Tab-separated table of C-alpha atoms in Angstrom:
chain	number	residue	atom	x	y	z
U	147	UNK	CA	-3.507	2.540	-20.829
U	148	UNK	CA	-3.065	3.143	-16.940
U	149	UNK	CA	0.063	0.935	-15.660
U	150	UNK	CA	-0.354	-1.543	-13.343
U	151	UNK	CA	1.021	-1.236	-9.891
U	152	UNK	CA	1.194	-3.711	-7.120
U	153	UNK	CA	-0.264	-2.726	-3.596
U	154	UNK	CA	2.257	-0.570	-1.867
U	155	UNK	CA	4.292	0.216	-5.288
U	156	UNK	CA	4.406	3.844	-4.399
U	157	UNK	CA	6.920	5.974	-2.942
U	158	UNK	CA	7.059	4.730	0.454
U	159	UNK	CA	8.100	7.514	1.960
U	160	UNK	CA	8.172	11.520	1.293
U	161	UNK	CA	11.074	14.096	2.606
U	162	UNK	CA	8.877	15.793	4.624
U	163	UNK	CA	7.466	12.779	6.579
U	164	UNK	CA	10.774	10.232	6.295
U	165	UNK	CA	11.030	8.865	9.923
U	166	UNK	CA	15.151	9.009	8.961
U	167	UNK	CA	15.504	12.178	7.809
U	168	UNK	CA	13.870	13.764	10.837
U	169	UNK	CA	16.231	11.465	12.991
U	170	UNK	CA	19.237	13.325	11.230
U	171	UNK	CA	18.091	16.552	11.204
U	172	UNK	CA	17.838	15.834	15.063
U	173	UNK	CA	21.309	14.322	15.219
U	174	UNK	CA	22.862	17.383	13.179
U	175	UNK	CA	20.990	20.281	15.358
U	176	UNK	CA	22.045	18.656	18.589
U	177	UNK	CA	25.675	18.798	17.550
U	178	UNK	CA	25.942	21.965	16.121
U	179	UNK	CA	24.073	22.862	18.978
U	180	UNK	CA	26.988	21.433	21.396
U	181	UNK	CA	29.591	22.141	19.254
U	182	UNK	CA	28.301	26.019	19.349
U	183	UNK	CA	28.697	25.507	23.072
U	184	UNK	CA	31.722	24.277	23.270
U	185	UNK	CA	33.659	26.760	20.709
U	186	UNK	CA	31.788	29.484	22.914
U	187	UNK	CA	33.063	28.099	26.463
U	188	UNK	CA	36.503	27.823	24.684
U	189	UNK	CA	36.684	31.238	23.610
U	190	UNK	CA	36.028	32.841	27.270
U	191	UNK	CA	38.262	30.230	28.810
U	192	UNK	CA	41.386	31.184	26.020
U	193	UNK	CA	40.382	34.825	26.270
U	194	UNK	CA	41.093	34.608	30.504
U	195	UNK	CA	44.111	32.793	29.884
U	196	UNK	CA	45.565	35.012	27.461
U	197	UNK	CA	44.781	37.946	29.551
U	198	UNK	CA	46.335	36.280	32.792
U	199	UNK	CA	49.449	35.919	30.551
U	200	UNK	CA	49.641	39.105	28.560
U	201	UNK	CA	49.685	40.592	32.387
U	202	UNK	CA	52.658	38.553	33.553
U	203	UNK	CA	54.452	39.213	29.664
U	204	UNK	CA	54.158	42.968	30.000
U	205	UNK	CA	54.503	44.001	34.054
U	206	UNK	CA	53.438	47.490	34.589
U	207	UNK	CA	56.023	50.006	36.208
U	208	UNK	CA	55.291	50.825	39.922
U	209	UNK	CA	55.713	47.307	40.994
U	210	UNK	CA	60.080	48.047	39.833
U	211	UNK	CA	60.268	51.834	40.418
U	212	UNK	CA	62.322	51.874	43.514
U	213	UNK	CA	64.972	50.228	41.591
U	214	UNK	CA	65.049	52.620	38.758
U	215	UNK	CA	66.849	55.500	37.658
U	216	UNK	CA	64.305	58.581	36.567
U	217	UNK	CA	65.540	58.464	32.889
U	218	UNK	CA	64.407	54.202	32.983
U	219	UNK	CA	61.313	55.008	34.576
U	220	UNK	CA	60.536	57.890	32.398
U	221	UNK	CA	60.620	54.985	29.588
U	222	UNK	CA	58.799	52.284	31.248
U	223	UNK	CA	56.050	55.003	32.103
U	224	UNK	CA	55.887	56.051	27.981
U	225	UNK	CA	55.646	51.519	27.321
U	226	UNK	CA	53.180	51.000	29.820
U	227	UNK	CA	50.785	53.766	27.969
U	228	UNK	CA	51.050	51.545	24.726
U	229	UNK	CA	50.448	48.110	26.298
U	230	UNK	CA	46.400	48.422	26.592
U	231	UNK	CA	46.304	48.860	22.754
U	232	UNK	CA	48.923	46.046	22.403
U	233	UNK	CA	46.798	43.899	24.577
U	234	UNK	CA	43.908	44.516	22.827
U	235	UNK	CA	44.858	43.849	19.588
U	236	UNK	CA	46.848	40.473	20.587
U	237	UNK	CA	43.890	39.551	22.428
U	238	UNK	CA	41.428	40.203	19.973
U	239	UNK	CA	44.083	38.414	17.066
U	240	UNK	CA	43.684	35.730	19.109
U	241	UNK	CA	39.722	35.719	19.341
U	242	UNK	CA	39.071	35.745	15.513
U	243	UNK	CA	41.636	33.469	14.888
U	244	UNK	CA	40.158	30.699	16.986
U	245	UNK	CA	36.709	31.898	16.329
U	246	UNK	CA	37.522	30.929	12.419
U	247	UNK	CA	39.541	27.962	12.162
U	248	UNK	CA	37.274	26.790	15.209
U	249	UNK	CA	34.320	27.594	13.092
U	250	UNK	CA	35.387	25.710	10.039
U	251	UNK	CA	36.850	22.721	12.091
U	252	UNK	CA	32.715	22.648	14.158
U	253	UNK	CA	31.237	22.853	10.018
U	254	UNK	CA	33.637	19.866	8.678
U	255	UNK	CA	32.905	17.369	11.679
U	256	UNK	CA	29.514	18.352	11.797
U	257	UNK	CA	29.063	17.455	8.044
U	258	UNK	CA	30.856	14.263	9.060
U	259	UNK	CA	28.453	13.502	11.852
U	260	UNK	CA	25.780	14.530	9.941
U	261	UNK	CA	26.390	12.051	7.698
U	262	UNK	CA	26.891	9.636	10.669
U	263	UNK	CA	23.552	9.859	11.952
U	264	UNK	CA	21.828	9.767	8.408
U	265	UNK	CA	23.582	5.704	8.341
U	266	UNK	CA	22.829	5.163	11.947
U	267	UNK	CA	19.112	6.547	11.485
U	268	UNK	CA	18.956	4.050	8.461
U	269	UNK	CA	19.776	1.134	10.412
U	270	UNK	CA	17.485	2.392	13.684
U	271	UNK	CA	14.888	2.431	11.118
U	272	UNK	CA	15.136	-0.807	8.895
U	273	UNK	CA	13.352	-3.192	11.179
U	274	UNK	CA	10.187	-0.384	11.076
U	275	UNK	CA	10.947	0.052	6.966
U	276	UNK	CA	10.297	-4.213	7.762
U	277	UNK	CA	7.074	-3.883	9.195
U	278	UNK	CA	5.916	-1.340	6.594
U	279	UNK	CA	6.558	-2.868	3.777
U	280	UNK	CA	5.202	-6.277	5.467
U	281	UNK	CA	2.111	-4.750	5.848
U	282	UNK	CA	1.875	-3.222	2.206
U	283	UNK	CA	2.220	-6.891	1.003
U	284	UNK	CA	-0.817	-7.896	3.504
U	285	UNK	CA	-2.387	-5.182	1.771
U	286	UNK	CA	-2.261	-6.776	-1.154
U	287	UNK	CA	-4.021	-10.064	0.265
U	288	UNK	CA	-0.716	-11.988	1.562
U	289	UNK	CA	-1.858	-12.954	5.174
U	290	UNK	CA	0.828	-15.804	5.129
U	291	UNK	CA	3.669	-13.218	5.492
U	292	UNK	CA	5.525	-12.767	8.488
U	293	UNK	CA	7.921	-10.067	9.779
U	294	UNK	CA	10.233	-12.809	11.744
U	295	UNK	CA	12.819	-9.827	12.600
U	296	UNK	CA	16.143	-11.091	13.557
U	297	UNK	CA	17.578	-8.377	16.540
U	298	UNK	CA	18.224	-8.544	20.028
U	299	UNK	CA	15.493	-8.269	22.651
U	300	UNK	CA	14.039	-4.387	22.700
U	301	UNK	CA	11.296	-2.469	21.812
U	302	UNK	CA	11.039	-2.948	18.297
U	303	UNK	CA	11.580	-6.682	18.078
U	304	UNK	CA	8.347	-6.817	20.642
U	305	UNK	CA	6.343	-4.931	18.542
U	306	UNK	CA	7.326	-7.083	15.313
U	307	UNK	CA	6.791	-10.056	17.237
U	308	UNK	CA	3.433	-8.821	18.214
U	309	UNK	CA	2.645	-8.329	14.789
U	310	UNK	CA	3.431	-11.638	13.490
U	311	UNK	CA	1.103	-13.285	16.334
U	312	UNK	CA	-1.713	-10.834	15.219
U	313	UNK	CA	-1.295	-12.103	11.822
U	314	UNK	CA	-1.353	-15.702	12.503
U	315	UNK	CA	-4.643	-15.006	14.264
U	316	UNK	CA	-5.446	-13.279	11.212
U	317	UNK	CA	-4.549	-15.862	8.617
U	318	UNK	CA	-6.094	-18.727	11.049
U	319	UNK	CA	-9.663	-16.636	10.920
U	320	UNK	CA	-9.606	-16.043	7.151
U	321	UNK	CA	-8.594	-19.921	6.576
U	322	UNK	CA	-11.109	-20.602	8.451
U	323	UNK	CA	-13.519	-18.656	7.327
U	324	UNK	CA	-12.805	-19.778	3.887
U	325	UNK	CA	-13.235	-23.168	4.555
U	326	UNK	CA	-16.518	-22.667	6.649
U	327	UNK	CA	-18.086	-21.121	3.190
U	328	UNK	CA	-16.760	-24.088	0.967
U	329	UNK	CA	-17.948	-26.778	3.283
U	330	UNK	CA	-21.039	-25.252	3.521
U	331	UNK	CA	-21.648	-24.749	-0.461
U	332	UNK	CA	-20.980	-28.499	-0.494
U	333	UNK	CA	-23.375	-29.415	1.652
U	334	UNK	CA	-25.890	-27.231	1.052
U	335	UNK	CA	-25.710	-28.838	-2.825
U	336	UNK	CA	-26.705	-32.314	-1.786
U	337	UNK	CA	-30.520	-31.389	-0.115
U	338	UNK	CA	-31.163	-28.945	-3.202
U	339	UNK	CA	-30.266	-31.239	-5.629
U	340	UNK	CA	-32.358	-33.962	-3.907
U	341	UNK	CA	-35.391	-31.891	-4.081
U	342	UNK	CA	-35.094	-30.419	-7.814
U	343	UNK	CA	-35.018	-34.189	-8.426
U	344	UNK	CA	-38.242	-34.909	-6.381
U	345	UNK	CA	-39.607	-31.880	-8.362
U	346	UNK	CA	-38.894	-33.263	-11.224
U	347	UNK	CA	-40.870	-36.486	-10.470
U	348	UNK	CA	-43.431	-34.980	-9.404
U	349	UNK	CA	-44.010	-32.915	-12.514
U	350	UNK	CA	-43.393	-36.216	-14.711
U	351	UNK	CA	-46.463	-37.857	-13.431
U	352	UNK	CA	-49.242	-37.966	-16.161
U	353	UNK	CA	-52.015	-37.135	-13.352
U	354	UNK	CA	-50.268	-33.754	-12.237
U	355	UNK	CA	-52.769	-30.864	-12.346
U	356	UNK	CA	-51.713	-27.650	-14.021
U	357	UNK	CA	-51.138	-25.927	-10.639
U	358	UNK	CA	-48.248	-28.749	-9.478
U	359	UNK	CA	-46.811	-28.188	-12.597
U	360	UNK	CA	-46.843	-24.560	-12.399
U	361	UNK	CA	-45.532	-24.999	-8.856
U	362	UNK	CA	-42.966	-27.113	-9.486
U	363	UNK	CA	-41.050	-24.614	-12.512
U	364	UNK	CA	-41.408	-21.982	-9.992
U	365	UNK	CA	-39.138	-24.389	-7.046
U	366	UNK	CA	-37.084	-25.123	-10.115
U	367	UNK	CA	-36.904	-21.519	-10.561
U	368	UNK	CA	-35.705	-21.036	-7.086
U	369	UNK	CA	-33.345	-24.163	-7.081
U	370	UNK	CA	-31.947	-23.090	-9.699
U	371	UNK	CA	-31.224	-19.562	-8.060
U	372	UNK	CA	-29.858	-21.100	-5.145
U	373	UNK	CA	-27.255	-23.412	-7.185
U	374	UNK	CA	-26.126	-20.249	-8.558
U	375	UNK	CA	-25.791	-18.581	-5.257
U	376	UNK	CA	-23.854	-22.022	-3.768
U	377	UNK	CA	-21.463	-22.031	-7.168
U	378	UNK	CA	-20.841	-18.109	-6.789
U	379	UNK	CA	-19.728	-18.938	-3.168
U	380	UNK	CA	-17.429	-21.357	-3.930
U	381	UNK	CA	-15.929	-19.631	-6.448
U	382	UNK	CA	-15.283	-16.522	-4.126
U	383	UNK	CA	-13.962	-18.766	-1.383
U	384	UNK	CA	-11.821	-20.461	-3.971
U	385	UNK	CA	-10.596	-17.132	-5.275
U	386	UNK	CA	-9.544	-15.497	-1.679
U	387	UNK	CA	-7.330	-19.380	-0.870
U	388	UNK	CA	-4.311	-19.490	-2.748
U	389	UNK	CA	-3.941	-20.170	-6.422
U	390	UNK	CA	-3.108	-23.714	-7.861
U	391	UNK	CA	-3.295	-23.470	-11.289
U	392	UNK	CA	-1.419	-20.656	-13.323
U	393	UNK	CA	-0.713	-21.205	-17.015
U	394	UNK	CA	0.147	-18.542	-19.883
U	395	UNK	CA	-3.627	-17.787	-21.078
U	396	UNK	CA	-5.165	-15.382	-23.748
U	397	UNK	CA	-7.686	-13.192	-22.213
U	398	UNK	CA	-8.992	-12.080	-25.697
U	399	UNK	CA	-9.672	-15.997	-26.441
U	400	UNK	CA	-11.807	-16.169	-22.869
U	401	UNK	CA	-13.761	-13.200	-23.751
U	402	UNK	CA	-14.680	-14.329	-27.294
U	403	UNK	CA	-15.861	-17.638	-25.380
U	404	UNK	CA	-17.858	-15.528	-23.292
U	405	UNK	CA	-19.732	-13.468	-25.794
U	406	UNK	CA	-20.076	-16.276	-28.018
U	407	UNK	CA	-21.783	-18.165	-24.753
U	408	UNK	CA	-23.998	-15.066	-23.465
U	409	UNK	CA	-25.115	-14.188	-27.748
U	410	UNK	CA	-28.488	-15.920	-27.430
U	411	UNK	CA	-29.274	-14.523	-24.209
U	412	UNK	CA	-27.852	-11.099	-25.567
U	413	UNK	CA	-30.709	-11.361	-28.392
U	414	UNK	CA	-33.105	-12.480	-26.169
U	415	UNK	CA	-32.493	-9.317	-23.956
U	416	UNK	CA	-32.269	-6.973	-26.927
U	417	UNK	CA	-28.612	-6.227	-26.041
U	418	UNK	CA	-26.180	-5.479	-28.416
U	419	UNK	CA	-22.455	-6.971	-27.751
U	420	UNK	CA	-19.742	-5.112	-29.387
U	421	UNK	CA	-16.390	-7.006	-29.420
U	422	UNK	CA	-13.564	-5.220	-29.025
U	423	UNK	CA	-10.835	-7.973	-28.053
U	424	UNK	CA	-7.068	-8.063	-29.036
U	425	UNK	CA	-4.431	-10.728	-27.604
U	426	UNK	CA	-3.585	-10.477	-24.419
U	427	UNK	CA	-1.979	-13.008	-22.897
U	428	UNK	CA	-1.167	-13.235	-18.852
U	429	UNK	CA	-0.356	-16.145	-16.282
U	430	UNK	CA	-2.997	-16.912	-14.360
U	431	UNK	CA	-6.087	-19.493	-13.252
U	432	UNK	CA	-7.666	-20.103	-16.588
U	433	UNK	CA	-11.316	-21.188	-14.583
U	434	UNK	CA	-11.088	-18.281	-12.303
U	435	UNK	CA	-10.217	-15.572	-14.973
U	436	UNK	CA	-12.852	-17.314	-17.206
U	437	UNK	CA	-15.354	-16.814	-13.996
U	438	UNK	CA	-14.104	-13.244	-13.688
U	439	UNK	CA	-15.219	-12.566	-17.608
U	440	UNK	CA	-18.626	-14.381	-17.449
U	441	UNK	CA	-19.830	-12.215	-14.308
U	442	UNK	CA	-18.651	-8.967	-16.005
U	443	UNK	CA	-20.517	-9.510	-18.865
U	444	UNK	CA	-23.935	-11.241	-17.333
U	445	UNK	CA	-24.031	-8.107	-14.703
U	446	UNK	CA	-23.375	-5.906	-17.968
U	447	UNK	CA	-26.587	-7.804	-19.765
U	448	UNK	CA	-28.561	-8.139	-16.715
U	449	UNK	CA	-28.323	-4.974	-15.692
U	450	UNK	CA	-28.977	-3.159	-19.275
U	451	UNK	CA	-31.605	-1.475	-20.696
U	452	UNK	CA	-33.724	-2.616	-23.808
U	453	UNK	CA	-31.975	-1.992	-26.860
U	454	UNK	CA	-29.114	-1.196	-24.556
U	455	UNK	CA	-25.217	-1.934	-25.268
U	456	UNK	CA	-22.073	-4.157	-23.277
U	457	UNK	CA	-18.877	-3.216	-25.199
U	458	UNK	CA	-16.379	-5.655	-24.143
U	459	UNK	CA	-12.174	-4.646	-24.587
U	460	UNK	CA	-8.996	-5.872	-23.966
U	461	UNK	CA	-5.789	-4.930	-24.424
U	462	UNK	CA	-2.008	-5.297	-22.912
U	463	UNK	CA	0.925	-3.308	-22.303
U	464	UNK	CA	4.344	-4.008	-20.899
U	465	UNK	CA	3.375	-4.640	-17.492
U	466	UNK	CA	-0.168	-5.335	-17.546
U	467	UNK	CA	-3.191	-6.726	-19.505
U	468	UNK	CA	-6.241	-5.207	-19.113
U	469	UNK	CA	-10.052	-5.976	-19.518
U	470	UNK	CA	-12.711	-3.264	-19.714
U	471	UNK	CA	-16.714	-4.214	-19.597
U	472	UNK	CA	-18.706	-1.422	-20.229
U	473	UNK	CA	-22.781	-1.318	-20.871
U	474	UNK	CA	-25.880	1.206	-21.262
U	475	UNK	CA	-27.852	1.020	-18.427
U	476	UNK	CA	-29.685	3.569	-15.372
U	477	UNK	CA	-27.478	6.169	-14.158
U	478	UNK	CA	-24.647	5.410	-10.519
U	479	UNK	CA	-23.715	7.380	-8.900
U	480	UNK	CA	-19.798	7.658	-7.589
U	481	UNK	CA	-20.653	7.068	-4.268
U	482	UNK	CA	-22.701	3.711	-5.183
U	483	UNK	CA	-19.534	2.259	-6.733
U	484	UNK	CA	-17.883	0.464	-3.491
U	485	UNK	CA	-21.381	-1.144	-2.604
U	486	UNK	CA	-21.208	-3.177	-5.822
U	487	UNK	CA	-18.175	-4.672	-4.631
U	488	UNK	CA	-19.422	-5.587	-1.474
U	489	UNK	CA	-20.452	-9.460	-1.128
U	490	UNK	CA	-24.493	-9.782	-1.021
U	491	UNK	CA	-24.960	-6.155	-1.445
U	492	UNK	CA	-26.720	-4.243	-4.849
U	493	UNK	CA	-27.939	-0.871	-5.259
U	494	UNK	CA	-31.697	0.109	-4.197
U	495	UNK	CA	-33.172	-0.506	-7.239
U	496	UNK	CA	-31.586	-4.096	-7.316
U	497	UNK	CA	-32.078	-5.039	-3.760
U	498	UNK	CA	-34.955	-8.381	-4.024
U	499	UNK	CA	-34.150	-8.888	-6.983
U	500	UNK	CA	-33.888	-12.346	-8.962
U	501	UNK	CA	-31.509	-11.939	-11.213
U	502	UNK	CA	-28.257	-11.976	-9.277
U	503	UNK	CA	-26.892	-13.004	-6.095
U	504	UNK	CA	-25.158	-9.675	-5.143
U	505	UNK	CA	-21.483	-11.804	-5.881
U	506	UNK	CA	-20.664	-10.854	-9.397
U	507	UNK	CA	-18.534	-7.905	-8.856
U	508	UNK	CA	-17.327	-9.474	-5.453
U	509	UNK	CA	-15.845	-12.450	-7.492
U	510	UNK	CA	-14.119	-10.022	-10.222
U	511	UNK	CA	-12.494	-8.339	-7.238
U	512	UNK	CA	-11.343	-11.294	-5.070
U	513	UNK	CA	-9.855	-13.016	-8.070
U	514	UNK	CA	-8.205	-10.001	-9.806
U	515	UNK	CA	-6.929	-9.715	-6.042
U	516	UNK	CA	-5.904	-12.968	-6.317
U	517	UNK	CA	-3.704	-12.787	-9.704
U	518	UNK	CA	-1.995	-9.517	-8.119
U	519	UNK	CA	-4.040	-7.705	-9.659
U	520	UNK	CA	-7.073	-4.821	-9.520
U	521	UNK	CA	-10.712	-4.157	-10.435
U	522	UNK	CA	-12.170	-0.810	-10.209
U	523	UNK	CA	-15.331	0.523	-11.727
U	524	UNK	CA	-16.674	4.220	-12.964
U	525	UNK	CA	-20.111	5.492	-13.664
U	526	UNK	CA	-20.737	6.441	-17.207
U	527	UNK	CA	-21.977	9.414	-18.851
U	528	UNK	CA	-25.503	8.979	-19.370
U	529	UNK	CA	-25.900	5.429	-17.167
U	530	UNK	CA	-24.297	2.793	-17.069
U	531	UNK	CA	-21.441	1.589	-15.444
U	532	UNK	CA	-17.701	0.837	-16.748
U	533	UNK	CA	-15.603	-2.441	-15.282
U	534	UNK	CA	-11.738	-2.409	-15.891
U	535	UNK	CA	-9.947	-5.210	-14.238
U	536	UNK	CA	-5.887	-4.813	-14.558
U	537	UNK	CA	-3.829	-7.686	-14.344
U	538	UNK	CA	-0.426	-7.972	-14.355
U	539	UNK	CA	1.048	-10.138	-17.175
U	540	UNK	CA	4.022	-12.368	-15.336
U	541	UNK	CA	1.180	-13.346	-13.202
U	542	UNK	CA	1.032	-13.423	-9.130
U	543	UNK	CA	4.546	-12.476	-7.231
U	544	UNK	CA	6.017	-15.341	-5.965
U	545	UNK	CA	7.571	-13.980	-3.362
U	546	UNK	CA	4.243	-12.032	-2.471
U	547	UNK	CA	2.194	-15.773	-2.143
U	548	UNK	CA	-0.999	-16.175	-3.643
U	549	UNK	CA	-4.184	-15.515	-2.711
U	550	UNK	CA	-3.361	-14.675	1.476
């Protein structure tokens, strides 16, 4: 079974693009770099000096001659022809000694500030690791989060600040949005209702001619349509707001409700449901996740072939619980896949038709969203289409907020 992760649950960042370890390697070059420098200018500057002093330390002879006997100046003149190698070999003594301990004493502080600039590039870095991982958690459909980074006036407290006033804007457009759809559904209820009702009258009159009657089951048809549409958008609006119910639930139990529901129209259809359910129980909205189990399995019918089959699994593991809805059915392609997902849109074939309202699969992935969760879907070998919704079995993360 594949493992549930949350949005952002990968490896945030990789050696070879880690904003901190370039700022170190940067940190450790420059000083070896300067320290390089410095051991070089400190070697010509002690080389000078130690010449300058090896010349006072060993005079040479024709600046004492006139006060020397031939014998002493024979001697000084046999010294002075030794003092170049003696020079040499203090001076270059001198040279590889500092060149060596110098060396080591550059490579021990350098492995010291090395280390120094890996803890400073941490903390130059957390209030962007901040913003990251805020925005991994909007990823994941938590518009209500803020950065609200506690630093001193600069660069990167403007841009966080900037941030959080996008998101408000954000969260205030989405809010609104979502409230725009439900009060709409609502009232759009009240007029249809009114007029299935007039319909209904209408029909119930002993004088009605065949053709009213004929023409009223068709508006009934199409009321009836439209209710679905108006419930399907309330329950997508519903599932993108936060979350107010979550209790321990069996999603095994919900499916069985499901198929045991959708049997007569499975018949009807020439559909055969195979039920492959085991406990799995996860914290959630029971109506929602109910909601998420009906759509999988209606598209799975409705969009079926005679004689056709919807094969209907869950199972759970130690993080997750998972539901899979798979049926017989024409042939997707890969690239189709994210338009089923998309609110109000269906593949060619589908496009006009009655029998949905293009929201099924929208629904599944708002709500799975919702719960923390995932729903992704692969074309089957041979047609068809498989549904596996993941979600995870402690239910949303608090901390993460339901819903935005």
């Amino acid at each position: 079974m594949t493992t549930y992760r949350a949005p952002g649950s990968d490896s945030r960042h990789t050696w070879g693009g880690s904003l901190r370890l370039r700022l170190t390697v940067v940190f450790g070059v420059m000083f070896f770099v300067a320290a390089a420098a410095v051991l070089a200018v400190t070697l010509v500057l002690v080389g000078n000096s130690m010449r300058y002093g090896l010349d006072l330390a060993f005079p040479t002879a024709h600046s004492v001659e006139p006060y020397l006997s031939s014998d002493v100046q024979r001697y000084l003149a046999q010294q002075q022809s030794a003092q170049p190698a003696t020079k040499r070999i203090m001076l270059a003594s001198m040279q590889d000694n500092l060149l060596f301990k110098g060396g080591l004493t550059v490579l021990a502080v350098g492995v010291v500030a090395t280390t120094a600039g890996w803890l400073v590039a941490g903390r130059l870095v957390r209030p962007l690791s901040m913003i990251s991982s805020t925005a991994e958690r909007i990823a994941g459909r938590t518009l209500h989060r803020r950065i609200d980074l506690q630093a001193p006036p600069g660069e990167v407290k403007s841009l966080a600040d900037s941030f959080d006033s996008m998101l408000d804007r954000l969260d205030q457009a989405f809010a609104g949005q979502s409230r725009f759809i439900a009060n709409a559904a609502h009232e759009l209820k009240t007029p249809i209702a009114v007029n299935r009702t007039l319909v209904e009258v209408a029909m119930g009159r002993p004088e009605a001619p065949p053709e009213v009657r004929q023409l009223g089951e068709n508006l009934l048809a199409v009321a009836a349509r439209h209710e679905r549409l108006i419930d399907a958008l309330l329950t997508l609006a519903r599932a993108e707001d936060s979350l107010t119910e979550l209790v321990p639930l069996d999603l095994a139990e919900l499916a069985e409700s499901v198929l045991d529901s959708a049997a007569v129209e499975a018949e009807r259809r020439g559909v055969t449901l195979d039920d492959q359910v085991q406990p799995s129980t996860v914290t959630g909205d029971p109506v929602l996740l109910e909601q998420v189990v009906r759509n999988l399995v209606d598209n799975a019918m409705r969009y079926n072939v005679p004689g056709g089959k919807v094969t209907v699994r869950t199972s759970m593991g130690r993080q997750d619980a998972e539901i899979v809805v798979a049926n017989t059915g024409p042939v997707i392609s890969a690239h189709e896949i994210p338009v089923l997902f998309a609110p109000f849109r269906r593949l060619t074939d589908r496009v006009g038709s009655a029998r949905g309202s293009g929201l099924g699969l929208s629904i599944v992935r708002a709500v799975a969203q919702a719960h923390g969760g995932e729903a992704t879907a692969l074309p089957r070998r041979g047609g068809g289409l498989t549904v596996r919704v993941l979600l995870p079995v402690s239910g949303p993360d608090p901390a993460a907020g339901h819903g935005r």
